[in-house]
PDB file of C-alpha atoms in Angstrom:
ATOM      1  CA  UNK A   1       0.000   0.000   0.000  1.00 56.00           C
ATOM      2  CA  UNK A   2       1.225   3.264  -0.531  1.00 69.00           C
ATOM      3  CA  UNK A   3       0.491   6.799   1.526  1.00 78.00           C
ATOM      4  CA  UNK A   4       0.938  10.523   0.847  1.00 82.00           C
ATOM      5  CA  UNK A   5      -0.750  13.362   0.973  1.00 87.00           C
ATOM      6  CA  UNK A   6      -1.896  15.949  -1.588  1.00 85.00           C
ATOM      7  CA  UNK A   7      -3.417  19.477  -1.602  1.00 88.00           C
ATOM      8  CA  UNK A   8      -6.588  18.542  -3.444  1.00 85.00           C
ATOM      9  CA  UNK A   9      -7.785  15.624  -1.295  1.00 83.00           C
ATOM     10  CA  UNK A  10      -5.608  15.672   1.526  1.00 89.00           C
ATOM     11  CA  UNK A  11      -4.091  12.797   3.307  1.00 88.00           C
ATOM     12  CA  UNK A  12      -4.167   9.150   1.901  1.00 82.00           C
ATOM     13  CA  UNK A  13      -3.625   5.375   2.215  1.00 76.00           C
ATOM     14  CA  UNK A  14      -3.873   3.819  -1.318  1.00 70.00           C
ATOM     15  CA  UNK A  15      -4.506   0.443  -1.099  1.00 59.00           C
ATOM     16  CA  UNK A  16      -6.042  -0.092  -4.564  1.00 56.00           C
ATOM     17  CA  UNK A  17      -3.346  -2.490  -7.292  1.00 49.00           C
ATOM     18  CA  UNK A  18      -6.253  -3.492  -9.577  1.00 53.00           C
ATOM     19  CA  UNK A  19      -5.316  -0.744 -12.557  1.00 54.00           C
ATOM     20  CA  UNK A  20      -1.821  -2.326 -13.255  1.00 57.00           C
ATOM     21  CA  UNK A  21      -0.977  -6.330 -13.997  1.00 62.00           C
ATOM     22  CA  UNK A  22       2.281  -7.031 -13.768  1.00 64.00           C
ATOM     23  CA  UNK A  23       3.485  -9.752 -15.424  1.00 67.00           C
ATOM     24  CA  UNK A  24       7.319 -10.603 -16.270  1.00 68.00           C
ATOM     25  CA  UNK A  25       7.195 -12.067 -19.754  1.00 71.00           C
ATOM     26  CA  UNK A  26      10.396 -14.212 -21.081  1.00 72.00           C
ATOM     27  CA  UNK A  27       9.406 -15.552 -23.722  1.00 71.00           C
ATOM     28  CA  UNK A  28      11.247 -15.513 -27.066  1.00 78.00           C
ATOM     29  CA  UNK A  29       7.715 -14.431 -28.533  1.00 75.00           C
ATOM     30  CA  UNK A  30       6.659 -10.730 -28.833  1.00 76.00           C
ATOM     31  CA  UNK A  31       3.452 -10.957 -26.190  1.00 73.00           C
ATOM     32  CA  UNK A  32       0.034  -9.998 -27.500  1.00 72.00           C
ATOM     33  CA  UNK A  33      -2.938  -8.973 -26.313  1.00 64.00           C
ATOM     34  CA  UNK A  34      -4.526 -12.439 -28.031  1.00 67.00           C
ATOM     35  CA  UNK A  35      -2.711 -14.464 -25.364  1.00 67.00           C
ATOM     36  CA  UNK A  36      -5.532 -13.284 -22.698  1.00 64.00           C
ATOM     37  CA  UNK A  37      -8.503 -13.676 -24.573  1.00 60.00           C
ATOM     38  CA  UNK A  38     -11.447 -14.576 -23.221  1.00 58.00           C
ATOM     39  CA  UNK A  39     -10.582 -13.257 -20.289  1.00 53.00           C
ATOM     40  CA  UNK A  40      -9.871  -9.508 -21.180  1.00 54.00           C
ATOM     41  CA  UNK A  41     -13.242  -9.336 -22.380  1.00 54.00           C
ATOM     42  CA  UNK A  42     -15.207 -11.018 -19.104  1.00 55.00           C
ATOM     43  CA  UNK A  43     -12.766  -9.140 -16.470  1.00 56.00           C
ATOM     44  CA  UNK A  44     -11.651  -5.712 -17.442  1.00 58.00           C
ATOM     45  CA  UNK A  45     -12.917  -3.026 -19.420  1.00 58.00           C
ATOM     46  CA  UNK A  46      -9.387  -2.511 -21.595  1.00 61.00           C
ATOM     47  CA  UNK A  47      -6.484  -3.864 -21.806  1.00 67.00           C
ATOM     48  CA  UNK A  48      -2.854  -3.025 -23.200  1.00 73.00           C
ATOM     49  CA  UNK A  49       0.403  -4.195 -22.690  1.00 76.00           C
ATOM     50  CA  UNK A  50       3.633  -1.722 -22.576  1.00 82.00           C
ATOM     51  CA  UNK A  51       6.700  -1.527 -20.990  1.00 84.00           C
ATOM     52  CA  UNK A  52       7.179  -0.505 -17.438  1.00 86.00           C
ATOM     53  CA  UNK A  53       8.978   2.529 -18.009  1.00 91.00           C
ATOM     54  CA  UNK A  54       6.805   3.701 -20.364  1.00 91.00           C
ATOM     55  CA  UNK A  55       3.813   3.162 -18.026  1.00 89.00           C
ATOM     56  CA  UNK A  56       5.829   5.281 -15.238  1.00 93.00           C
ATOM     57  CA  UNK A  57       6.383   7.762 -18.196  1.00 93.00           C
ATOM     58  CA  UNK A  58       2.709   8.550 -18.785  1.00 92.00           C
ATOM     59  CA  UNK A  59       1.545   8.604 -15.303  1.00 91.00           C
ATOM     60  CA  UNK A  60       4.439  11.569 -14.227  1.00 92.00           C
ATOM     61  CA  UNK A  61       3.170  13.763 -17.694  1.00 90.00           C
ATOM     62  CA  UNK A  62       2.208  17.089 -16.507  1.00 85.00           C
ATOM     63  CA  UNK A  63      -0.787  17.071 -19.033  1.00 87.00           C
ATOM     64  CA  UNK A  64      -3.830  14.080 -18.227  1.00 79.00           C
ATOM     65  CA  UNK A  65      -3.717  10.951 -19.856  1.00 80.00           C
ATOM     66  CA  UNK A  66      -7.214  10.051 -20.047  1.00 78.00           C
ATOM     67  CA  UNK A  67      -6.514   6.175 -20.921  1.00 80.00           C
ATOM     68  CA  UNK A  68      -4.822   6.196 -16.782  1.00 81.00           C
ATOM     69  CA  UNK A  69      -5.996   6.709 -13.372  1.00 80.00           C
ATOM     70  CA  UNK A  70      -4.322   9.244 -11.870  1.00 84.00           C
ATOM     71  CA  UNK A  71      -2.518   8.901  -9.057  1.00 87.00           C
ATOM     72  CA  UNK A  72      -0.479  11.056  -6.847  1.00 89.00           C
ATOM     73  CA  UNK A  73       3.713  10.708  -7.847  1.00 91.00           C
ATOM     74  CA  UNK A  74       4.184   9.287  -4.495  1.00 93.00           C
ATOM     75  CA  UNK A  75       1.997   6.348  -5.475  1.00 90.00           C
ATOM     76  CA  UNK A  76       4.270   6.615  -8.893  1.00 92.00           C
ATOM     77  CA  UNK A  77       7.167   6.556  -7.585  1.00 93.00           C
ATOM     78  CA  UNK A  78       6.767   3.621  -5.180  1.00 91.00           C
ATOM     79  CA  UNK A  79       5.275   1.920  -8.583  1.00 89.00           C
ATOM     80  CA  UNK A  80       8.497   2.422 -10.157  1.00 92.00           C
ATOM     81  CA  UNK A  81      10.555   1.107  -7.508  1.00 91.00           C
ATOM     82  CA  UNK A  82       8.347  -1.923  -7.201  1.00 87.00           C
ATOM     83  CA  UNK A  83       8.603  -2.899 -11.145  1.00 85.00           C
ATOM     84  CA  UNK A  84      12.135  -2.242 -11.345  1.00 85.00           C
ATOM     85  CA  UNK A  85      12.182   1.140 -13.158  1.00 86.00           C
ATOM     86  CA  UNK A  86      14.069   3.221 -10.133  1.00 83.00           C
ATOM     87  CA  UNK A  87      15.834   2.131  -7.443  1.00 74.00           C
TER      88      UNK A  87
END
């Protein structure tokens, strides 16, 4: 879980991992979105696969990104650490 505090909402505990799957892929074969099927269409409303870093990318933009949740960069930054993008 992750905790912060921002001007908007005030203080926090974020407890909520259900917007980001993680999954460490090692295959020889590019993965695709195919692999998942049926289940992307019973369980979640979208789905798309991308690097970590580039996920980490789009949630610290200054401008929204209207396919992400936001979330505050403390919840970002403890992302990062978690899927190896920062230390």
């Amino acid at each position: 879980s992750g905790a912060g505090e921002t001007e908007k909402y005030g203080r926090f505990t974020c407890r909520e991992y259900q917007d980001v799957f993680i999954l460490w892929w090692k295959g020889e074969t590019p993965m695709e979105t195919t692999f998942f099927a049926p289940w992307v269409e019973e369980e979640v409303s979208g789905f798309e696969i991308m690097d970590g870093s580039e996920l980490i990318k789009r949630m610290r933009r200054e401008e929204v990104d209207n396919e992400l949740v936001p979330r505050s960069i403390e919840y970002v930054n403890a992302l990062a650490i978690a899927i190896g993008c920062e230390r």
